[in-house]
Amino acid sequence: MEEDIRIYVEEAPGQRREIIAPTDMGLSLMEVLKADGYDIQATCGGMALCATCHVEVLAGPALPEPQDAELDMLETLPVVHEGSRLSCQIRLTPCVDGLVVRLAPTGA
Amino acid sequence: MPNTISTDICIIGAGPVGLFAVFEAGLLKLRCHVVDALPQPGGQLSEIYPKKPIYDIPGFPEILAGDLVDNLMKQIKPFHPTFTLGERVERFAKLDDGSFQLFTTDGTEIHCKAVAIAGGLGSFEPRKPAVENLENFEGGKGVHYMVRDPESFRDKKIVIAGGGDSALDWTNFLANVASDVTLVHRGTTFRGAADSAEKVQKLHESGKIRLVLSSNVTHLHGNGTLKEVTITGNDGKAETVPLDCFIPLFGLTPKLGPIGEWGLEIENDAVKVNTLDYSTSLPGVFAIGDINTYPGKLKLILCGFHEAALMCQGAFKYIFPDKKYTLKYTTVNGAPSM
């Protein structure tokens, strides 16, 4: 059994909340954030088709490069940041231990 | 003269759960009218992922979302439901006899004995960019979030913002309609359909349109109607461009919309229900599918189907409080038609 990892959500400047997540269930970051009570719509259910799970990666380990579907969707958003990602496309593996993210405002 | 419809249940939302509610209501011989803001039935399945397979529909190891909608439409056909599509229910009133009057954005009036809200995550609304003064120029004053009638832009000076397929497609189309087209995109390349991006590039090179990359529309100016926009580059340089219409095309995002103002008990943008029959805090109004919330709620289509079945029993009792209902199995009685 693989170990749990820690994800940090910046809820306000300087205020980070820790989430402990399993890595042996094939979960995405979006699923873990939703399970933890964050207000993420994830309209398309994790298919990189709606961008309602948009997050900004602030710090942590280097993530796998986004695939075309994720880049296509990010392209349609009015505002993206250097660390913008769709949380549904980030798989929780030991490689993402220590990731720090911020939820994008609704609609962005 | 407004279009007035009379029915037993008005179902708000033509997604899979709303459509299956028509079937369950039909088994109880209740007439249904379905309203949806989208121009076609199917909700998210038709609008967002019609070609994606779904794996957790009982009896279907795998089914495309669009095919599930087609099957549901076939399943409810014997009950002859009626539809108002492309219109959003804006407000409703409860009458003294316990029935309801619903009014849509386009003036359709529906009189019904019960209301079932199956609105999914709400209605899909344009994703709005953070531009100063944007709201001041909505409603025919210069900002358009979609192109309903291309002819309304004939010989106008327009600025389109966005980098997806919609922005590319409309830039290409309106280049032959409007007198002046500027496309503003915050990036340097387009990831939309290669063919569309190539056409945009060619139109730009031929001087037919203006392409402003690495930039955003940041301010709107005008006195009552839109006159100018400020386009600011990622390098901080800004220019002011005269125009008649600004068309930001950044896709759609779901919003609860007017349902949130109907006096129903709401929690986290969802309608609170009693799981006995999925009734809301207002007798006669029910909520099923992704739009409701209750302890243990799972936003799954199959859970919505279950909720639709129980909701229809509750609606039947509300409409006919004195009638006795006996559960019947379709295997015994078949699926009756209306």
CSV table of C-alpha atoms in Angstrom, one decimal:
chain,number,residue,atom,x,y,z
A,1,MET,CA,0.0,0.0,0.0
A,2,GLU,CA,1.3,3.4,-1.0
A,3,GLU,CA,1.6,6.2,1.6
A,4,ASP,CA,-0.7,9.1,1.9
A,5,ILE,CA,0.4,12.5,0.6
A,6,ARG,CA,-0.2,16.0,1.8
A,7,ILE,CA,-1.8,18.8,-0.4
A,8,TYR,CA,-2.1,22.4,0.8
A,9,VAL,CA,-4.9,24.7,-0.2
A,10,GLU,CA,-4.2,28.4,0.2
A,11,GLU,CA,-7.6,29.7,1.4
A,12,ALA,CA,-6.3,33.3,2.0
A,13,PRO,CA,-2.9,34.9,1.7
A,14,GLY,CA,-0.6,33.1,4.1
A,15,GLN,CA,-3.4,30.8,5.3
A,16,ARG,CA,-2.9,27.2,4.1
A,17,ARG,CA,-5.1,24.2,4.9
A,18,GLU,CA,-3.6,20.7,4.8
A,19,ILE,CA,-5.4,17.8,3.2
A,20,ILE,CA,-4.1,14.3,3.6
A,21,ALA,CA,-5.0,12.2,0.5
A,22,PRO,CA,-4.5,8.6,-0.4
A,23,THR,CA,-2.4,7.7,-3.5
A,24,ASP,CA,-3.7,4.2,-4.0
A,25,MET,CA,-7.2,5.0,-5.2
A,26,GLY,CA,-6.5,6.7,-8.5
A,27,LEU,CA,-8.1,10.0,-7.4
A,28,SER,CA,-7.7,13.3,-9.0
A,29,LEU,CA,-6.9,16.5,-7.1
A,30,MET,CA,-10.5,17.7,-8.1
A,31,GLU,CA,-12.0,14.6,-6.4
A,32,VAL,CA,-10.1,15.1,-3.2
A,33,LEU,CA,-10.8,18.8,-3.1
A,34,LYS,CA,-14.5,18.1,-3.5
A,35,ALA,CA,-14.5,15.4,-0.9
A,36,ASP,CA,-12.9,17.9,1.5
A,37,GLY,CA,-15.8,20.2,1.1
A,38,TYR,CA,-14.4,22.8,-1.3
A,39,ASP,CA,-16.9,24.5,-3.6
A,40,ILE,CA,-15.8,23.1,-6.9
A,41,GLN,CA,-18.6,22.4,-9.4
A,42,ALA,CA,-16.6,20.0,-11.7
A,43,THR,CA,-19.5,20.2,-14.1
A,44,CYS,CA,-18.1,17.7,-16.6
A,45,GLY,CA,-17.1,15.2,-14.0
A,46,GLY,CA,-13.4,15.3,-14.7
A,47,MET,CA,-13.1,15.3,-18.5
A,48,ALA,CA,-11.3,18.6,-18.9
A,49,LEU,CA,-14.4,20.0,-20.6
A,50,CYS,CA,-15.7,22.7,-18.4
A,51,ALA,CA,-12.9,24.3,-16.4
A,52,THR,CA,-15.0,24.6,-13.3
A,53,CYS,CA,-12.2,22.9,-11.3
A,54,HIS,CA,-9.6,25.5,-12.2
A,55,VAL,CA,-6.8,25.9,-9.7
A,56,GLU,CA,-3.6,27.8,-9.5
A,57,VAL,CA,-0.5,25.8,-8.5
A,58,LEU,CA,1.5,28.0,-6.2
A,59,ALA,CA,4.3,25.7,-5.1
A,60,GLY,CA,5.4,22.2,-4.7
A,61,PRO,CA,6.9,19.5,-6.9
A,62,ALA,CA,7.0,19.8,-10.7
A,63,LEU,CA,3.8,18.4,-12.2
A,64,PRO,CA,3.5,16.3,-15.4
A,65,GLU,CA,2.9,18.6,-18.4
A,66,PRO,CA,-0.7,19.3,-19.2
A,67,GLN,CA,-2.2,17.3,-22.1
A,68,ASP,CA,-3.9,18.8,-25.1
A,69,ALA,CA,-7.4,18.6,-23.7
A,70,GLU,CA,-6.4,20.5,-20.6
A,71,LEU,CA,-4.5,23.2,-22.6
A,72,ASP,CA,-7.5,23.6,-24.9
A,73,MET,CA,-9.8,24.3,-22.1
A,74,LEU,CA,-7.4,26.6,-20.3
A,75,GLU,CA,-7.1,28.5,-23.5
A,76,THR,CA,-10.8,29.4,-23.4
A,77,LEU,CA,-10.7,31.0,-20.0
A,78,PRO,CA,-10.6,34.8,-19.7
A,79,VAL,CA,-7.9,34.7,-17.0
A,80,VAL,CA,-5.2,32.2,-16.4
A,81,HIS,CA,-2.0,32.4,-14.4
A,82,GLU,CA,1.4,30.8,-14.8
A,83,GLY,CA,0.4,27.9,-12.6
A,84,SER,CA,-3.2,27.5,-13.9
A,85,ARG,CA,-4.3,23.9,-14.1
A,86,LEU,CA,-7.5,21.9,-14.2
A,87,SER,CA,-7.5,19.9,-10.9
A,88,CYS,CA,-9.4,17.1,-12.5
A,89,GLN,CA,-6.3,16.4,-14.6
A,90,ILE,CA,-3.8,16.1,-11.7
A,91,ARG,CA,-3.6,12.6,-10.5
A,92,LEU,CA,-2.7,12.1,-6.9
A,93,THR,CA,0.6,10.1,-6.8
A,94,PRO,CA,3.5,10.3,-4.4
A,95,CYS,CA,5.1,12.7,-7.0
A,96,VAL,CA,2.7,15.5,-6.1
A,97,ASP,CA,3.3,15.3,-2.3
A,98,GLY,CA,3.5,18.8,-0.9
A,99,LEU,CA,1.6,20.5,-3.7
A,100,VAL,CA,0.2,24.0,-2.8
A,101,VAL,CA,-2.8,25.2,-4.8
A,102,ARG,CA,-5.3,28.0,-4.7
A,103,LEU,CA,-8.9,27.7,-6.1
A,104,ALA,CA,-9.6,30.0,-9.0
A,105,PRO,CA,-12.6,32.3,-8.5
A,106,THR,CA,-15.9,30.9,-9.8
A,107,GLY,CA,-16.2,31.5,-13.5
A,108,ALA,CA,-12.5,32.2,-14.1
B,1,MET,CA,-50.5,37.3,-27.1
B,2,PRO,CA,-48.4,35.2,-24.8
B,3,ASN,CA,-48.1,31.4,-25.3
B,4,THR,CA,-49.9,29.7,-22.4
B,5,ILE,CA,-49.5,26.0,-21.6
B,6,SER,CA,-51.5,24.0,-19.2
B,7,THR,CA,-50.1,20.7,-17.7
B,8,ASP,CA,-50.0,18.5,-14.6
B,9,ILE,CA,-46.2,18.8,-13.9
B,10,CYS,CA,-43.8,21.3,-15.3
B,11,ILE,CA,-40.3,20.0,-15.3
B,12,ILE,CA,-37.6,22.6,-15.3
B,13,GLY,CA,-34.6,21.1,-17.0
B,14,ALA,CA,-34.4,18.7,-19.9
B,15,GLY,CA,-31.3,16.8,-18.7
B,16,PRO,CA,-31.3,13.1,-18.2
B,17,VAL,CA,-33.0,13.3,-14.8
B,18,GLY,CA,-35.7,15.7,-16.1
B,19,LEU,CA,-36.4,13.4,-19.1
B,20,PHE,CA,-36.6,10.3,-16.9
B,21,ALA,CA,-39.0,12.2,-14.6
B,22,VAL,CA,-41.3,12.5,-17.7
B,23,PHE,CA,-41.3,8.7,-18.0
B,24,GLU,CA,-42.1,8.2,-14.3
B,25,ALA,CA,-44.8,10.8,-14.4
B,26,GLY,CA,-46.2,9.2,-17.5
B,27,LEU,CA,-46.6,5.9,-15.7
B,28,LEU,CA,-48.8,7.8,-13.2
B,29,LYS,CA,-50.7,9.3,-16.1
B,30,LEU,CA,-49.5,12.8,-15.3
B,31,ARG,CA,-49.0,15.1,-18.2
B,32,CYS,CA,-45.6,16.8,-18.4
B,33,HIS,CA,-44.2,20.0,-19.9
B,34,VAL,CA,-40.5,20.4,-20.0
B,35,VAL,CA,-38.6,23.8,-20.1
B,36,ASP,CA,-34.9,24.2,-20.7
B,37,ALA,CA,-32.7,27.2,-21.3
B,38,LEU,CA,-30.7,25.2,-23.8
B,39,PRO,CA,-32.0,24.8,-27.4
B,40,GLN,CA,-31.9,21.0,-27.2
B,41,PRO,CA,-32.8,18.3,-24.7
B,42,GLY,CA,-30.0,16.5,-22.8
B,43,GLY,CA,-28.5,19.1,-20.5
B,44,GLN,CA,-24.9,18.7,-19.7
B,45,LEU,CA,-24.8,15.4,-21.7
B,46,SER,CA,-25.8,17.2,-25.0
B,47,GLU,CA,-24.1,20.5,-24.3
B,48,ILE,CA,-20.8,19.4,-22.8
B,49,TYR,CA,-19.9,15.8,-23.5
B,50,PRO,CA,-22.3,14.1,-26.1
B,51,LYS,CA,-19.5,11.9,-27.4
B,52,LYS,CA,-18.1,10.8,-24.1
B,53,PRO,CA,-18.9,7.3,-22.8
B,54,ILE,CA,-20.7,6.8,-19.4
B,55,TYR,CA,-20.1,3.6,-17.5
B,56,ASP,CA,-22.5,3.7,-14.5
B,57,ILE,CA,-25.9,3.5,-16.1
B,58,PRO,CA,-27.5,0.2,-15.0
B,59,GLY,CA,-27.9,-2.2,-18.0
B,60,PHE,CA,-25.5,-0.2,-20.2
B,61,PRO,CA,-21.8,-1.3,-19.7
B,62,GLU,CA,-21.0,1.7,-21.8
B,63,ILE,CA,-23.1,4.3,-23.5
B,64,LEU,CA,-22.3,7.6,-25.1
B,65,ALA,CA,-23.9,10.6,-23.3
B,66,GLY,CA,-25.7,11.6,-26.5
B,67,ASP,CA,-27.1,8.1,-27.1
B,68,LEU,CA,-28.4,8.1,-23.5
B,69,VAL,CA,-30.3,11.3,-24.3
B,70,ASP,CA,-31.6,9.8,-27.5
B,71,ASN,CA,-32.8,6.7,-25.6
B,72,LEU,CA,-34.5,8.7,-23.0
B,73,MET,CA,-36.3,10.7,-25.6
B,74,LYS,CA,-37.5,7.5,-27.2
B,75,GLN,CA,-38.5,6.1,-23.8
B,76,ILE,CA,-40.7,9.1,-23.1
B,77,LYS,CA,-42.2,9.5,-26.6
B,78,PRO,CA,-45.4,7.4,-25.8
B,79,PHE,CA,-46.3,10.0,-23.1
B,80,HIS,CA,-46.2,12.9,-25.6
B,81,PRO,CA,-44.5,15.4,-23.4
B,82,THR,CA,-44.3,19.0,-24.6
B,83,PHE,CA,-41.2,21.2,-24.6
B,84,THR,CA,-40.3,24.8,-24.4
B,85,LEU,CA,-36.6,24.9,-25.3
B,86,GLY,CA,-34.2,27.9,-25.5
B,87,GLU,CA,-36.1,29.7,-22.8
B,88,ARG,CA,-35.4,30.0,-19.1
B,89,VAL,CA,-38.0,30.1,-16.3
B,90,GLU,CA,-37.6,33.4,-14.7
B,91,ARG,CA,-40.2,33.5,-12.0
B,92,PHE,CA,-43.2,31.6,-10.7
B,93,ALA,CA,-46.2,32.2,-8.6
B,94,LYS,CA,-48.2,29.9,-6.4
B,95,LEU,CA,-52.0,30.3,-6.9
B,96,ASP,CA,-54.6,30.0,-4.2
B,97,ASP,CA,-55.7,26.6,-5.4
B,98,GLY,CA,-52.1,25.2,-4.9
B,99,SER,CA,-51.3,25.3,-8.6
B,100,PHE,CA,-48.5,27.3,-10.2
B,101,GLN,CA,-47.9,29.8,-12.9
B,102,LEU,CA,-44.4,29.9,-14.4
B,103,PHE,CA,-43.1,32.6,-16.7
B,104,THR,CA,-40.1,32.2,-19.1
B,105,THR,CA,-37.7,34.8,-20.4
B,106,ASP,CA,-39.5,34.8,-23.8
B,107,GLY,CA,-43.0,35.3,-22.4
B,108,THR,CA,-44.2,31.7,-22.3
B,109,GLU,CA,-46.6,31.1,-19.5
B,110,ILE,CA,-47.1,27.7,-18.0
B,111,HIS,CA,-49.9,26.7,-15.6
B,112,CYS,CA,-49.2,23.5,-13.8
B,113,LYS,CA,-50.3,21.6,-10.7
B,114,ALA,CA,-46.8,20.8,-9.5
B,115,VAL,CA,-43.3,21.9,-10.4
B,116,ALA,CA,-40.2,19.6,-10.6
B,117,ILE,CA,-36.9,21.4,-10.7
B,118,ALA,CA,-34.4,19.2,-12.5
B,119,GLY,CA,-32.1,22.0,-13.4
B,120,GLY,CA,-28.7,20.3,-12.9
B,121,LEU,CA,-26.2,22.8,-11.9
B,122,GLY,CA,-28.4,25.6,-13.0
B,123,SER,CA,-28.5,27.3,-16.4
B,124,PHE,CA,-25.4,27.7,-18.4
B,125,GLU,CA,-24.4,31.3,-18.6
B,126,PRO,CA,-21.6,33.0,-20.5
B,127,ARG,CA,-18.3,33.2,-18.6
B,128,LYS,CA,-17.7,36.9,-18.1
B,129,PRO,CA,-14.2,38.4,-18.1
B,130,ALA,CA,-13.1,40.7,-15.3
B,131,VAL,CA,-13.5,44.0,-17.3
B,132,GLU,CA,-14.3,47.3,-15.7
B,133,ASN,CA,-17.8,48.6,-16.5
B,134,LEU,CA,-18.8,45.3,-18.3
B,135,GLU,CA,-22.3,45.2,-16.6
B,136,ASN,CA,-23.0,48.8,-17.5
B,137,PHE,CA,-23.1,47.9,-21.2
B,138,GLU,CA,-25.1,44.7,-21.1
B,139,GLY,CA,-28.6,44.5,-22.3
B,140,GLY,CA,-28.3,45.9,-25.8
B,141,LYS,CA,-25.9,48.7,-24.9
B,142,GLY,CA,-22.9,47.2,-26.7
B,143,VAL,CA,-21.8,44.0,-24.9
B,144,HIS,CA,-22.9,40.7,-26.4
B,145,TYR,CA,-22.0,37.3,-24.8
B,146,MET,CA,-23.2,35.3,-27.8
B,147,VAL,CA,-24.0,35.9,-31.4
B,148,ARG,CA,-27.7,35.1,-31.9
B,149,ASP,CA,-28.2,37.0,-35.1
B,150,PRO,CA,-25.1,37.7,-37.1
B,151,GLU,CA,-27.0,40.3,-39.2
B,152,SER,CA,-27.3,42.5,-36.1
B,153,PHE,CA,-23.6,43.1,-36.5
B,154,ARG,CA,-23.7,44.1,-40.1
B,155,ASP,CA,-21.5,47.1,-40.9
B,156,LYS,CA,-20.6,47.5,-37.2
B,157,LYS,CA,-17.2,47.9,-35.6
B,158,ILE,CA,-16.7,44.9,-33.3
B,159,VAL,CA,-14.1,43.7,-30.9
B,160,ILE,CA,-14.1,39.9,-30.1
B,161,ALA,CA,-12.2,38.6,-27.1
B,162,GLY,CA,-11.3,35.0,-26.5
B,163,GLY,CA,-9.0,32.2,-27.8
B,164,GLY,CA,-11.2,29.2,-28.2
B,165,ASP,CA,-13.1,27.8,-31.1
B,166,SER,CA,-16.1,30.1,-30.6
B,167,ALA,CA,-14.0,33.2,-30.8
B,168,LEU,CA,-12.2,31.9,-33.9
B,169,ASP,CA,-15.4,30.8,-35.6
B,170,TRP,CA,-17.2,34.0,-35.1
B,171,THR,CA,-14.2,36.1,-36.1
B,172,ASN,CA,-14.1,34.3,-39.4
B,173,PHE,CA,-17.8,34.6,-40.0
B,174,LEU,CA,-18.2,38.2,-38.9
B,175,ALA,CA,-15.2,39.3,-40.9
B,176,ASN,CA,-17.6,39.2,-43.9
B,177,VAL,CA,-20.5,40.9,-42.0
B,178,ALA,CA,-19.0,43.6,-39.8
B,179,SER,CA,-17.2,46.7,-41.1
B,180,ASP,CA,-14.3,46.3,-38.7
B,181,VAL,CA,-13.3,43.2,-36.7
B,182,THR,CA,-10.6,43.1,-34.0
B,183,LEU,CA,-9.8,39.8,-32.2
B,184,VAL,CA,-8.1,40.2,-28.8
B,185,HIS,CA,-6.4,37.1,-27.3
B,186,ARG,CA,-4.4,37.0,-24.1
B,187,GLY,CA,-2.1,34.3,-25.5
B,188,THR,CA,0.2,34.2,-28.5
B,189,THR,CA,-1.2,31.1,-30.3
B,190,PHE,CA,-4.6,29.6,-30.7
B,191,ARG,CA,-5.3,26.0,-29.7
B,192,GLY,CA,-8.7,26.0,-31.3
B,193,ALA,CA,-9.3,24.1,-34.6
B,194,ALA,CA,-6.2,24.5,-36.7
B,195,ASP,CA,-8.2,25.3,-39.8
B,196,SER,CA,-10.1,28.1,-38.0
B,197,ALA,CA,-6.9,29.5,-36.5
B,198,GLU,CA,-5.3,29.5,-40.0
B,199,LYS,CA,-8.2,31.3,-41.5
B,200,VAL,CA,-8.0,34.0,-38.8
B,201,GLN,CA,-4.3,34.4,-39.4
B,202,LYS,CA,-4.9,34.8,-43.2
B,203,LEU,CA,-7.7,37.3,-42.6
B,204,HIS,CA,-5.3,39.3,-40.4
B,205,GLU,CA,-2.4,39.1,-43.0
B,206,SER,CA,-4.8,40.3,-45.7
B,207,GLY,CA,-5.9,43.3,-43.6
B,208,LYS,CA,-9.5,42.1,-43.4
B,209,ILE,CA,-9.3,41.8,-39.5
B,210,ARG,CA,-7.0,43.0,-36.8
B,211,LEU,CA,-5.4,40.5,-34.5
B,212,VAL,CA,-4.2,41.7,-31.1
B,213,LEU,CA,-2.3,38.9,-29.2
B,214,SER,CA,-0.8,38.9,-25.7
B,215,SER,CA,-3.5,41.4,-24.7
B,216,ASN,CA,-6.7,41.7,-22.8
B,217,VAL,CA,-9.7,44.1,-23.1
B,218,THR,CA,-9.4,45.9,-19.7
B,219,HIS,CA,-11.8,48.9,-19.8
B,220,LEU,CA,-15.0,49.8,-21.6
B,221,HIS,CA,-16.0,53.4,-22.2
B,222,GLY,CA,-19.1,55.1,-23.2
B,223,ASN,CA,-22.0,57.2,-22.0
B,224,GLY,CA,-25.1,54.9,-22.0
B,225,THR,CA,-23.9,53.0,-25.0
B,226,LEU,CA,-20.4,51.5,-25.7
B,227,LYS,CA,-18.1,53.7,-27.6
B,228,GLU,CA,-14.5,52.6,-26.9
B,229,VAL,CA,-12.5,49.8,-25.3
B,230,THR,CA,-9.0,49.9,-23.8
B,231,ILE,CA,-6.9,47.0,-24.9
B,232,THR,CA,-3.9,46.4,-22.6
B,233,GLY,CA,-0.9,44.3,-23.6
B,234,ASN,CA,0.8,41.9,-21.3
B,235,ASP,CA,3.7,44.4,-21.5
B,236,GLY,CA,1.5,47.0,-19.9
B,237,LYS,CA,1.0,49.1,-23.1
B,238,ALA,CA,-2.5,50.2,-23.7
B,239,GLU,CA,-4.5,51.5,-26.6
B,240,THR,CA,-8.1,52.7,-27.0
B,241,VAL,CA,-10.1,51.4,-29.9
B,242,PRO,CA,-13.5,52.8,-31.0
B,243,LEU,CA,-16.2,50.2,-31.5
B,244,ASP,CA,-20.0,49.5,-31.6
B,245,CYS,CA,-20.0,46.0,-30.0
B,246,PHE,CA,-17.8,44.0,-27.7
B,247,ILE,CA,-18.2,40.3,-27.9
B,248,PRO,CA,-16.4,38.4,-25.1
B,249,LEU,CA,-16.5,34.6,-26.0
B,250,PHE,CA,-15.1,32.6,-23.0
B,251,GLY,CA,-17.4,29.7,-23.0
B,252,LEU,CA,-20.2,28.9,-20.6
B,253,THR,CA,-20.3,28.3,-16.9
B,254,PRO,CA,-23.3,27.0,-14.8
B,255,LYS,CA,-25.1,29.3,-12.5
B,256,LEU,CA,-28.1,28.6,-10.2
B,257,GLY,CA,-29.8,31.6,-11.7
B,258,PRO,CA,-33.3,32.8,-10.7
B,259,ILE,CA,-34.1,29.5,-8.9
B,260,GLY,CA,-32.1,30.9,-6.1
B,261,GLU,CA,-34.6,33.8,-5.7
B,262,TRP,CA,-37.8,31.8,-5.5
B,263,GLY,CA,-37.9,31.6,-1.8
B,264,LEU,CA,-36.8,27.9,-1.6
B,265,GLU,CA,-34.5,26.8,1.1
B,266,ILE,CA,-31.0,26.8,-0.4
B,267,GLU,CA,-27.7,25.4,0.9
B,268,ASN,CA,-24.4,25.8,-1.0
B,269,ASP,CA,-26.2,26.8,-4.3
B,270,ALA,CA,-28.4,23.7,-4.2
B,271,VAL,CA,-32.1,23.3,-3.2
B,272,LYS,CA,-32.7,21.5,0.1
B,273,VAL,CA,-35.1,18.6,-0.2
B,274,ASN,CA,-36.9,16.0,1.9
B,275,THR,CA,-35.7,12.6,0.7
B,276,LEU,CA,-39.1,11.1,1.4
B,277,ASP,CA,-40.3,12.5,-1.9
B,278,TYR,CA,-37.7,15.2,-2.9
B,279,SER,CA,-40.1,18.0,-2.0
B,280,THR,CA,-38.7,21.4,-1.3
B,281,SER,CA,-39.6,23.8,1.5
B,282,LEU,CA,-42.5,25.0,-0.7
B,283,PRO,CA,-45.3,22.4,-1.0
B,284,GLY,CA,-45.9,21.4,-4.6
B,285,VAL,CA,-42.3,22.2,-5.7
B,286,PHE,CA,-39.9,19.3,-6.0
B,287,ALA,CA,-36.2,19.2,-6.9
B,288,ILE,CA,-34.3,16.3,-8.3
B,289,GLY,CA,-30.8,15.6,-9.7
B,290,ASP,CA,-27.7,17.7,-9.3
B,291,ILE,CA,-29.7,20.8,-8.2
B,292,ASN,CA,-30.8,19.4,-4.9
B,293,THR,CA,-29.0,18.6,-1.7
B,294,TYR,CA,-29.6,16.4,1.3
B,295,PRO,CA,-27.4,14.4,3.6
B,296,GLY,CA,-25.5,11.8,1.6
B,297,LYS,CA,-26.3,13.3,-1.7
B,298,LEU,CA,-24.4,11.8,-4.7
B,299,LYS,CA,-24.4,13.8,-7.9
B,300,LEU,CA,-24.8,10.8,-10.2
B,301,ILE,CA,-27.3,10.4,-13.1
B,302,LEU,CA,-28.5,7.1,-11.6
B,303,CYS,CA,-29.3,8.7,-8.3
B,304,GLY,CA,-31.2,11.4,-10.2
B,305,PHE,CA,-33.3,8.6,-11.8
B,306,HIS,CA,-34.1,7.2,-8.4
B,307,GLU,CA,-35.1,10.7,-7.1
B,308,ALA,CA,-37.3,11.2,-10.2
B,309,ALA,CA,-39.3,8.0,-9.4
B,310,LEU,CA,-39.9,9.0,-5.8
B,311,MET,CA,-40.6,12.6,-6.7
B,312,CYS,CA,-43.4,11.6,-9.1
B,313,GLN,CA,-45.1,9.7,-6.3
B,314,GLY,CA,-44.9,12.8,-4.2
B,315,ALA,CA,-46.2,15.0,-7.0
B,316,PHE,CA,-49.1,12.6,-7.6
B,317,LYS,CA,-50.1,12.8,-4.0
B,318,TYR,CA,-49.8,16.6,-4.1
B,319,ILE,CA,-52.0,16.9,-7.2
B,320,PHE,CA,-54.5,14.2,-6.2
B,321,PRO,CA,-54.5,14.1,-2.4
B,322,ASP,CA,-57.7,12.0,-2.3
B,323,LYS,CA,-56.7,9.4,-4.9
B,324,LYS,CA,-55.2,6.1,-3.8
B,325,TYR,CA,-52.0,5.1,-5.6
B,326,THR,CA,-50.9,1.5,-6.0
B,327,LEU,CA,-47.4,0.8,-7.2
B,328,LYS,CA,-47.5,-1.1,-10.5
B,329,TYR,CA,-44.6,-2.8,-12.2
B,330,THR,CA,-44.0,-2.2,-15.9
B,331,THR,CA,-43.2,-5.9,-16.3
B,332,VAL,CA,-46.8,-6.6,-15.4
B,333,ASN,CA,-48.6,-3.7,-16.9
B,334,GLY,CA,-46.3,-2.5,-19.7
B,335,ALA,CA,-45.5,1.1,-20.2
B,336,PRO,CA,-48.9,2.7,-20.8
B,337,SER,CA,-49.2,5.7,-23.1
B,338,MET,CA,-51.1,8.9,-22.4
